[in-house]
PDB file of C-alpha atoms in Angstrom:
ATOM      1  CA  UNK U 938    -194.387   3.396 144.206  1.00  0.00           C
ATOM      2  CA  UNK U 939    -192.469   6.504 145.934  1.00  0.00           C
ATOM      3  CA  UNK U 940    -193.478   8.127 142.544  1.00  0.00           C
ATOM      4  CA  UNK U 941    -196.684   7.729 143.010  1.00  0.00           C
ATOM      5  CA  UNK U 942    -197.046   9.094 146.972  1.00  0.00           C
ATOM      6  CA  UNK U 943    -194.393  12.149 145.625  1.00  0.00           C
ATOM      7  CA  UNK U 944    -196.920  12.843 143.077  1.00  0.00           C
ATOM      8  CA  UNK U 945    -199.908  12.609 145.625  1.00  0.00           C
ATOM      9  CA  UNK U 946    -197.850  14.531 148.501  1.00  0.00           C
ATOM     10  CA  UNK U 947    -197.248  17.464 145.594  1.00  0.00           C
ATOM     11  CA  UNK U 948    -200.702  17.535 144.781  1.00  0.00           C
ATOM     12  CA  UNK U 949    -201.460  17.683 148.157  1.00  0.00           C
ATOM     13  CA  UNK U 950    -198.803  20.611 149.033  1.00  0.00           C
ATOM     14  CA  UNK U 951    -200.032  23.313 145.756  1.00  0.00           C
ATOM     15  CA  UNK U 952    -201.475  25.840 147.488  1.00  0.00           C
ATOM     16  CA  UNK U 953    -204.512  25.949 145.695  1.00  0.00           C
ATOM     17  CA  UNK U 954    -205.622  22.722 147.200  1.00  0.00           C
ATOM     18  CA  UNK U 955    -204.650  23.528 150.435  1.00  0.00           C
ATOM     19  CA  UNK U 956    -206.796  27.103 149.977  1.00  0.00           C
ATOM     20  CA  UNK U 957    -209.899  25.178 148.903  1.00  0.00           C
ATOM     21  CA  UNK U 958    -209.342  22.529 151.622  1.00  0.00           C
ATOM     22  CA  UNK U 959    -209.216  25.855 153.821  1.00  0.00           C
ATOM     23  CA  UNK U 960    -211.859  27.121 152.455  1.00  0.00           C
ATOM     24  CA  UNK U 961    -214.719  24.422 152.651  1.00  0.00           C
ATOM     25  CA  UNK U 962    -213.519  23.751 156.264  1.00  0.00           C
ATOM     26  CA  UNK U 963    -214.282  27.505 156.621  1.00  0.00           C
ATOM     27  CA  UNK U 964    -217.530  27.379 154.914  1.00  0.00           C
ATOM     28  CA  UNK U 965    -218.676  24.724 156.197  1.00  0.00           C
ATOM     29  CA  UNK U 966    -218.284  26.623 160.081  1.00  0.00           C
ATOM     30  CA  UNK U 967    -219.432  29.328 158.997  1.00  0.00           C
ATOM     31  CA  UNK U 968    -222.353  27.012 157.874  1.00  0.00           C
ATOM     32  CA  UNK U 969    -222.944  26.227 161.349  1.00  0.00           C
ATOM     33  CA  UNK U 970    -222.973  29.591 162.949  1.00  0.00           C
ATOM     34  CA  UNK U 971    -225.585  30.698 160.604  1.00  0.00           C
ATOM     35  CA  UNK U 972    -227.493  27.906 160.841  1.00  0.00           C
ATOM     36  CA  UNK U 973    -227.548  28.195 164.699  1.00  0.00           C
ATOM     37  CA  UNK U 974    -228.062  31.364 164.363  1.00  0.00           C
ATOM     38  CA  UNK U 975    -231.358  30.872 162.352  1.00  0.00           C
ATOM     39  CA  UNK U 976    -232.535  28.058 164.424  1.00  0.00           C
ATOM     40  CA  UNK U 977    -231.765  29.780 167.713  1.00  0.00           C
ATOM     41  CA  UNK U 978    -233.387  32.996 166.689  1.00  0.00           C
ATOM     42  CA  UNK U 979    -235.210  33.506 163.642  1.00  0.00           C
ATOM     43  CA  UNK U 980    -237.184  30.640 163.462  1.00  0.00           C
ATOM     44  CA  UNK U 981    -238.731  31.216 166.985  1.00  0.00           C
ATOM     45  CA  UNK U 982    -239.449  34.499 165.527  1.00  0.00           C
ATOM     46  CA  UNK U 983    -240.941  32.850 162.175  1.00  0.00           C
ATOM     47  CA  UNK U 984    -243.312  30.812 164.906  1.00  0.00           C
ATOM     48  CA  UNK U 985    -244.466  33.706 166.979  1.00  0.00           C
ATOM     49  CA  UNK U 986    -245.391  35.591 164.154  1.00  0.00           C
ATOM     50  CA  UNK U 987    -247.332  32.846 162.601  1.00  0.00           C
ATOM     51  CA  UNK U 988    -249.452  32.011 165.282  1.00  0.00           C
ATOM     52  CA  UNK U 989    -249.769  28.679 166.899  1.00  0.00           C
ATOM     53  CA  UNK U 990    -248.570  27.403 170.208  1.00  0.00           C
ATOM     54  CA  UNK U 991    -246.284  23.772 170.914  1.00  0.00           C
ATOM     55  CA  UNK U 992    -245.488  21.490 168.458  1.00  0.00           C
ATOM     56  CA  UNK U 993    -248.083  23.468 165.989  1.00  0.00           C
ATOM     57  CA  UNK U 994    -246.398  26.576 166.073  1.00  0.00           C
ATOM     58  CA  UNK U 995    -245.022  27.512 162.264  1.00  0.00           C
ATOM     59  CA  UNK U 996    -246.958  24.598 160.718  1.00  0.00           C
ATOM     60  CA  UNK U 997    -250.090  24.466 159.202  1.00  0.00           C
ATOM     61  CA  UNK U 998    -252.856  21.200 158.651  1.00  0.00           C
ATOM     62  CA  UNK U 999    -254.297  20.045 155.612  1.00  0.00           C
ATOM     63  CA  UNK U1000    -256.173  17.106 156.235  1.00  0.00           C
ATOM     64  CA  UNK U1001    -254.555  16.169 159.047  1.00  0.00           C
ATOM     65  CA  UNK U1002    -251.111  16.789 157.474  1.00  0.00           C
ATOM     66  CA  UNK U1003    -248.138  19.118 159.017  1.00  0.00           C
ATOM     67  CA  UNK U1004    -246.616  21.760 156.940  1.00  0.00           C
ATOM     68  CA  UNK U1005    -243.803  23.204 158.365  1.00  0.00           C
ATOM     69  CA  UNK U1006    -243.368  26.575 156.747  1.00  0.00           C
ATOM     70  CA  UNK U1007    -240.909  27.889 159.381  1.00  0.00           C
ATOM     71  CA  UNK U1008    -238.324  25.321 158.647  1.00  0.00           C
ATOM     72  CA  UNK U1009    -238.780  26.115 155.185  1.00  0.00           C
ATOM     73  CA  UNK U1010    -238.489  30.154 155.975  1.00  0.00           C
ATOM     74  CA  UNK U1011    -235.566  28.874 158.135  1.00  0.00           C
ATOM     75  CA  UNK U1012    -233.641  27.787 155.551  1.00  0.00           C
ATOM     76  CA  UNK U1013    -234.236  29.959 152.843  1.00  0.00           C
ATOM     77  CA  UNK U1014    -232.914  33.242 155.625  1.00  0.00           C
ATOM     78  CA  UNK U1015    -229.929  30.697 156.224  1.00  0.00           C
ATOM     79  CA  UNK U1016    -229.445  30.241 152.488  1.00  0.00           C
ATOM     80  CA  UNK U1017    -229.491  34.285 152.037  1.00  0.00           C
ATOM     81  CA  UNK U1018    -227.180  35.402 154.730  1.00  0.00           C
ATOM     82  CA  UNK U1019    -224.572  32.597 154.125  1.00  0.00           C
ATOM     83  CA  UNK U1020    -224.747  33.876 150.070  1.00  0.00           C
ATOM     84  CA  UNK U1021    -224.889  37.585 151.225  1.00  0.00           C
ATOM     85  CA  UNK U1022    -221.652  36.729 153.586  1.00  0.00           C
ATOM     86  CA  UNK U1023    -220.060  34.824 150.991  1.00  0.00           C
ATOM     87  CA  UNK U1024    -220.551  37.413 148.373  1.00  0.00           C
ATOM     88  CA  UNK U1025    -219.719  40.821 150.233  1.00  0.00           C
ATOM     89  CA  UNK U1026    -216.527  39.273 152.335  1.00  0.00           C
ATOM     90  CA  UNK U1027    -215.212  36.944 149.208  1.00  0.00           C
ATOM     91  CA  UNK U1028    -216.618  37.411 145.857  1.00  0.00           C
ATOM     92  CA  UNK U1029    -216.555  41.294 145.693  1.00  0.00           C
ATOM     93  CA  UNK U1030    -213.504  41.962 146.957  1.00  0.00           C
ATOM     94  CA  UNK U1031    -211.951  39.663 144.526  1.00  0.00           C
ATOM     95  CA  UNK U1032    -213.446  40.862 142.120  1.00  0.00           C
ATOM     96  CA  UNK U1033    -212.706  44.165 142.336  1.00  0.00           C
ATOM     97  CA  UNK U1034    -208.851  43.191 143.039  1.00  0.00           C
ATOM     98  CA  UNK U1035    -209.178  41.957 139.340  1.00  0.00           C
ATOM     99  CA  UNK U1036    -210.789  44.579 137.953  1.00  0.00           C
ATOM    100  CA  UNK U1037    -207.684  46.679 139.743  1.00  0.00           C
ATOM    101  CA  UNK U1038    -204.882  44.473 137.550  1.00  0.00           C
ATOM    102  CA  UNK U1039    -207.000  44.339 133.899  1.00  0.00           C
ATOM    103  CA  UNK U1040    -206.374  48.241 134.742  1.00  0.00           C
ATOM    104  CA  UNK U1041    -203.103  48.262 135.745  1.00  0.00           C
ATOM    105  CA  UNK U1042    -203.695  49.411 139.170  1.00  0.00           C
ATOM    106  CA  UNK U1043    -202.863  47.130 141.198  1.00  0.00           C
ATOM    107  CA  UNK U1044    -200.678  47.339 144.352  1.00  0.00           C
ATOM    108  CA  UNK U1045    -197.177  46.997 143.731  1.00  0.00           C
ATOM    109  CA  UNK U1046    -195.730  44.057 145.046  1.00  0.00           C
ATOM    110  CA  UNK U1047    -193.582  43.585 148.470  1.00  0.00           C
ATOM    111  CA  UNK U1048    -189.937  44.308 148.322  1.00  0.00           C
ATOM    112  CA  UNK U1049    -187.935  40.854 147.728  1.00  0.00           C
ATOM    113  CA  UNK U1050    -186.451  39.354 151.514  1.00  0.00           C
ATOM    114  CA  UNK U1051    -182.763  40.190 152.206  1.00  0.00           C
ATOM    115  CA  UNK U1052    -181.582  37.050 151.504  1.00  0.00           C
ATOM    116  CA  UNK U1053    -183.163  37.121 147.907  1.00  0.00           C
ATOM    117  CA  UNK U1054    -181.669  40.592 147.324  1.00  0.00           C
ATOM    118  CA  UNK U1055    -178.269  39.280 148.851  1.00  0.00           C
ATOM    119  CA  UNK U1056    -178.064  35.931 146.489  1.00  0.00           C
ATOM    120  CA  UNK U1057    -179.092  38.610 143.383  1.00  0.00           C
ATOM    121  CA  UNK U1058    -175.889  40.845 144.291  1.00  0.00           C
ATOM    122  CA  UNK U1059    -174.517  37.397 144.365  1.00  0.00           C
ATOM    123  CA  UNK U1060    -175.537  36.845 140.757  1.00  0.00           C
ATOM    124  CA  UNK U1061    -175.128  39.893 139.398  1.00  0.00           C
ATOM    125  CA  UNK U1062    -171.274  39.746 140.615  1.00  0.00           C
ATOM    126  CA  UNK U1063    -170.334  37.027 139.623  1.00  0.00           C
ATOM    127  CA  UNK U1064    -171.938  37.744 136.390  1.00  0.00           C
ATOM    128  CA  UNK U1065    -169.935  40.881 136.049  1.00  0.00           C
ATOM    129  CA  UNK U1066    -166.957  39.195 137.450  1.00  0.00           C
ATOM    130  CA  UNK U1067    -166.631  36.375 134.338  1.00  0.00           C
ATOM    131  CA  UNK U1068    -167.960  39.160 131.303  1.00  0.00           C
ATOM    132  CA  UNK U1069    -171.473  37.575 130.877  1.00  0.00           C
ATOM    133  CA  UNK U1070    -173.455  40.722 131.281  1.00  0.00           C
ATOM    134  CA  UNK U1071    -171.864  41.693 127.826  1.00  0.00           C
ATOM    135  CA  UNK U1072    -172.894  39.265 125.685  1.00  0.00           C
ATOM    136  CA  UNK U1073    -176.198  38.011 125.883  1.00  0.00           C
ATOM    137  CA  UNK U1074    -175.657  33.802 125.344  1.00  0.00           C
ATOM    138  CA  UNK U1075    -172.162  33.744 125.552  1.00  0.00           C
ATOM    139  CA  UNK U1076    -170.475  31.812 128.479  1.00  0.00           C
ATOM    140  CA  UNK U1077    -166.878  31.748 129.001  1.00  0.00           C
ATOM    141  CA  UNK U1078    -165.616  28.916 131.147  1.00  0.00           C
TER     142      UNK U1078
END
């Protein structure tokens, strides 16, 4: 059983999990501001343009039934900016940080922490100290 909650809790922990879990929480914010946004602002817009006045205002009757364009337009401006957002602040950049390494140009990485520099001197002494470094596969003991 504790191999079974390990193997949940280290699914759990990989950090790209944890990223995507990030990332719909993120989304799904950002979801909200836009929407708000739209609701708060362009659809009153959508209305006023579109004539009407109350209830009727960004609808239109056919036979006694509402359709609510504005809603419709609503959603659709909501759809586009949340893409457009998505697209110029996460998909472009990304992609253009691959197109860097297929070319070789990408950044070179941070210098190692102290401590993993001091635990490589480490290594590397101890290597030279017991006469590994001149033998590739050969270990004294």
């Amino acid at each position: 059983m504790n191999k079974i909650f390990q193997g949940f809790k280290d699914f759990i922990m990989r950090g790209n999990v944890v990223d995507l879990a990030v990332g719909v929480v993120i989304g799904a914010a950002f979801t909200g501001v836009v929407t708000g946004f739209t609701n708060g602002f362009i659809k009153p817009l959508i209305q006023l343009m579109g004539g009407g006045s109350g209830l009727d205002a960004g609808k239109f009757k056919v036979r006694g039934v509402d359709f609510d364009y504005a809603t419709f337009l609503n959603s659709l401006i909501t759809f586009l900016i949340t893409a457009a957002v998505l697209y110029f602040f996460v998909v472009l950049p990304l992609n253009i940080l691959a197109e860097r390494r297929r070319r070789g140009e990408e950044p070179p990485p941070k210098a190692p922490a102290e401590d993993i520099v001091l635990l490589t001197q480490i290594r590397d002494a101890l290597v030279a100290q017991r006469g590994y470094g001149d033998t590739p596969g050969r270990h004294q003991q």
